[in-house]
């Protein structure tokens, strides 16, 4: 059987056993200038594939709602569903750090609810939780971190704020202190750091703003649609694999698994209809 503990880092050809990525490792990476590669995962199969490819952080994102469940926004996914997906990602026993998203409505009520939800996600196998927002949720981040649960912040285009933003809109283009405006995002980043977060996702903001925030932070920033200056990058797995129908200007498909999957299944359908499948090689005597 393949021993997952001695897997190699396929990405760089380094055949030495890979050390477990931990929360202190993330902070160390920032201080040593090592860039952090994060990708979403929603199940054990793809968690293992991404882990074997050398990814540092697996995010069990609430994007599971749009990517896997066919929803229009991330808002409908429940805590129970996030617990389930966290459990099946953690079942791959990855070397990558497992981060679990707190879904909409499971921390906005305050510190106690935030801690209770985080405990559920950690018990399912996550090693860190992530939640969206800045100044307005800093007290929740502080409470979760004080309960000894590592927390990752997420500011900028926060998909759980879909209705306030009027859609998934780029944030931080205008100066001002209102939610989503540039000066407010700087305050948000500062508040998240001061509250004790171990890292900060910055999504959908101009590259120069993400660079300014990154330069001011002692914790690593991980960008998505936030330019090249963040300490790390995150993308949705299905966008990286070209497995989704959506075309996002900031995402890059590194493969075309949508066509490959459709072609493979069409070929199977054809062979069943032609009665060329199963052949003798795949039949029992
Ligand atoms: O849920 C998710 O996939 C995310 C990333 C886009 C950062 O939060």
XYZ file of C-alpha atoms and ligand atoms in Angstrom:
293
model
C 0.000 0.000 0.000
C 1.165 3.530 -0.741
C 2.569 5.025 2.447
C 1.252 8.553 2.605
C 3.876 9.437 5.234
C 6.753 9.061 2.793
C 5.092 10.723 -0.147
C 7.286 12.957 -2.234
C 6.769 16.551 -3.190
C 5.834 16.136 -6.828
C 5.891 19.855 -7.476
C 9.629 20.352 -6.988
C 10.988 16.822 -7.379
C 12.254 16.834 -3.795
C 12.166 13.213 -2.633
C 12.674 13.912 1.071
C 9.739 13.116 3.358
C 7.531 16.110 3.769
C 7.065 17.687 7.199
C 3.584 18.376 8.491
C 2.494 21.958 7.846
C 1.431 23.602 11.106
C 0.186 27.038 12.117
C 3.697 28.079 13.354
C 5.044 26.895 9.964
C 2.784 29.458 8.255
C 4.139 32.315 10.365
C 7.695 31.087 9.814
C 7.064 31.016 6.045
C 6.193 34.719 6.114
C 9.306 35.595 8.075
C 11.546 33.528 5.793
C 9.912 34.852 2.633
C 8.625 31.411 1.520
C 5.416 31.704 -0.464
C 2.387 29.718 0.668
C 0.306 27.649 -1.793
C -3.278 27.063 -0.676
C -6.102 25.377 -2.585
C -9.649 24.369 -1.689
C -10.578 20.730 -1.141
C -13.924 19.195 -0.366
C -13.243 15.450 -0.157
C -10.550 12.870 0.634
C -9.745 11.960 -2.983
C -8.882 15.464 -4.118
C -7.354 16.378 -0.744
C -4.854 13.526 -1.247
C -4.142 14.589 -4.852
C -3.504 18.214 -3.827
C -1.456 17.123 -0.837
C 0.709 14.822 -2.953
C 1.235 17.729 -5.356
C 2.839 19.651 -2.499
C 0.172 22.165 -1.543
C 0.795 23.795 1.880
C -2.766 24.489 2.982
C -6.036 22.739 2.148
C -9.033 24.996 2.644
C -12.366 23.287 3.159
C -14.060 26.361 1.755
C -17.691 27.287 2.051
C -17.326 27.619 -1.737
C -18.418 23.965 -1.509
C -21.893 25.509 -1.810
C -21.281 26.918 -5.304
C -18.666 24.422 -6.506
C -20.187 21.136 -5.315
C -23.759 21.822 -4.248
C -24.873 23.890 -7.244
C -25.887 26.913 -5.166
C -25.682 30.493 -6.487
C -23.897 31.839 -3.379
C -22.037 30.426 -0.373
C -24.840 31.452 1.970
C -26.895 28.230 2.121
C -24.193 25.777 3.275
C -24.776 24.613 6.858
C -22.384 23.945 9.722
C -23.285 20.236 9.570
C -22.297 20.138 5.882
C -19.014 21.943 6.596
C -18.318 19.472 9.416
C -18.907 16.605 6.976
C -16.609 18.027 4.276
C -13.931 18.872 6.861
C -14.084 15.299 8.148
C -13.647 13.747 4.700
C -10.763 16.100 3.795
C -9.020 15.385 7.114
C -9.528 11.642 6.452
C -6.818 11.937 3.764
C -4.429 12.690 6.658
C -2.654 15.352 4.620
C 0.719 16.882 5.395
C -0.908 20.164 4.367
C -2.584 22.240 7.068
C -6.362 21.720 7.024
C -8.379 24.935 7.416
C -12.162 24.765 7.744
C -14.476 27.644 6.860
C -17.107 28.783 9.333
C -20.219 29.111 7.169
C -22.577 32.077 7.121
C -24.650 32.400 10.289
C -22.350 30.417 12.574
C -20.249 33.211 14.109
C -21.871 36.553 13.253
C -23.999 36.252 16.442
C -20.909 36.715 18.635
C -18.065 35.100 20.510
C -19.910 32.178 22.096
C -21.516 31.041 18.851
C -18.191 31.514 17.047
C -16.344 29.349 19.564
C -19.060 26.648 19.477
C -18.948 26.516 15.655
C -15.143 26.465 15.626
C -15.065 23.573 18.095
C -17.323 21.563 15.735
C -14.986 22.225 12.782
C -11.850 21.414 14.802
C -13.389 18.189 16.152
C -14.077 17.207 12.519
C -10.335 17.399 11.830
C -9.491 20.996 10.874
C -6.372 22.521 12.387
C -7.518 26.120 11.932
C -10.823 27.834 11.142
C -11.463 30.729 8.766
C -14.123 33.396 8.984
C -14.994 36.487 6.966
C -14.921 40.104 8.082
C -12.679 42.661 9.770
C -13.422 45.252 12.432
C -16.972 43.962 12.962
C -15.866 40.400 13.812
C -12.549 41.167 15.536
C -14.057 40.364 18.950
C -15.149 36.946 17.638
C -11.667 36.244 16.226
C -10.160 37.238 19.561
C -12.485 34.922 21.493
C -11.794 31.957 19.190
C -8.025 32.546 19.320
C -8.192 32.877 23.116
C -9.932 29.495 23.186
C -6.700 28.184 21.605
C -8.220 27.651 18.177
C -6.135 29.096 15.329
C -8.189 31.472 13.187
C -7.576 32.765 9.679
C -9.240 36.044 8.697
C -10.724 36.873 5.291
C -11.299 40.430 4.067
C -12.050 42.258 0.828
C -14.546 40.509 -1.418
C -16.151 38.353 1.262
C -18.692 36.105 -0.492
C -20.836 35.851 2.651
C -21.461 39.624 2.248
C -22.995 38.953 -1.192
C -26.164 40.932 -0.536
C -24.410 43.929 1.057
C -21.923 44.083 -1.844
C -24.709 43.659 -4.428
C -22.940 40.610 -5.866
C -19.350 39.378 -5.859
C -17.799 42.796 -6.581
C -14.153 43.897 -6.377
C -13.665 45.851 -3.125
C -11.289 48.627 -2.080
C -11.380 50.678 -5.262
C -12.689 53.783 -3.501
C -11.198 55.615 -0.553
C -13.382 55.800 2.516
C -14.324 54.212 5.827
C -17.450 52.410 4.655
C -17.485 48.610 4.505
C -15.500 47.458 1.472
C -13.755 50.809 0.933
C -9.984 51.122 0.874
C -9.303 52.809 4.244
C -11.764 50.491 5.945
C -9.985 47.428 4.488
C -6.707 48.658 5.988
C -8.525 48.980 9.336
C -10.043 45.526 8.849
C -6.635 43.933 8.235
C -5.188 45.641 11.316
C -8.156 44.572 13.471
C -7.870 40.938 12.325
C -4.143 40.875 13.093
C -4.594 42.540 16.496
C -7.367 40.075 17.371
C -4.881 37.212 17.084
C -5.523 35.694 13.642
C -2.692 33.511 12.324
C -3.138 34.492 8.646
C -5.347 36.655 6.462
C -7.025 35.859 3.149
C -7.394 38.964 0.965
C -9.895 38.470 -1.835
C -10.888 40.601 -4.823
C -9.044 43.875 -4.169
C -6.640 45.956 -6.284
C -3.093 44.557 -6.260
C -1.585 47.714 -4.762
C -3.935 47.597 -1.786
C -3.107 43.917 -1.126
C 0.601 44.828 -1.360
C 0.153 47.670 1.136
C -1.694 45.416 3.594
C 0.889 42.623 3.184
C 3.718 45.057 3.873
C 2.083 46.122 7.139
C 1.196 42.655 8.467
C 3.285 40.421 10.738
C 0.991 37.508 9.787
C 0.965 35.989 6.288
C -1.531 37.243 3.727
C -2.973 34.817 1.189
C -4.440 36.401 -1.903
C -7.146 35.446 -4.378
C -7.743 38.020 -7.065
C -5.425 40.295 -5.074
C -2.297 40.432 -7.227
C 1.190 38.972 -6.784
C 2.397 40.646 -3.574
C 0.604 38.546 -0.980
C 2.647 36.038 1.023
C 0.672 33.203 -0.559
C -2.092 32.473 -3.043
C -5.307 30.488 -2.896
C -7.529 29.267 -5.717
C -10.614 27.096 -5.881
C -9.639 23.529 -6.836
C -12.165 23.247 -9.670
C -10.870 26.484 -11.246
C -7.260 25.214 -11.142
C -8.273 21.901 -12.721
C -10.483 23.503 -15.368
C -13.378 21.509 -13.949
C -15.796 24.381 -13.677
C -17.922 26.105 -16.286
C -17.203 29.532 -14.794
C -14.408 31.629 -16.287
C -12.915 34.028 -13.758
C -10.443 36.653 -14.932
C -8.197 36.187 -11.875
C -8.198 32.362 -11.921
C -6.039 30.170 -14.152
C -7.052 26.699 -15.315
C -3.866 24.589 -15.253
C -5.699 21.681 -16.962
C -8.909 21.071 -18.874
C -10.528 18.337 -16.823
C -13.969 19.437 -17.917
C -13.265 18.366 -21.516
C -11.232 15.354 -20.375
C -14.081 14.182 -18.115
C -16.794 14.742 -20.733
C -14.710 12.922 -23.370
C -14.005 9.966 -21.062
C -17.649 9.543 -20.089
C -18.844 9.956 -23.721
C -16.422 7.222 -24.757
C -17.802 4.932 -22.031
C -21.388 5.667 -23.095
C -20.474 4.922 -26.734
C -18.816 1.596 -25.862
C -21.810 0.519 -23.755
C -24.155 1.356 -26.648
C -21.881 -0.352 -29.214
C -21.587 -3.362 -26.916
C -17.786 -3.137 -27.096
C -17.673 -2.734 -23.311
C -16.971 -4.845 -21.325
C -14.484 -6.725 -23.503
C -12.925 -10.128 -22.770
C -10.022 -8.541 -20.882
C -12.404 -7.007 -18.360
C -14.677 -10.023 -17.987
C -14.397 -13.078 -15.701
C -14.039 -16.578 -17.162
O -14.554 29.231 0.328
C -13.566 29.492 -0.364
O -13.262 28.830 -1.362
C -12.749 30.629 0.026
C -11.602 30.989 -0.854
C -12.089 31.574 -2.108
C -10.647 31.889 -0.169
O -13.000 31.231 1.023
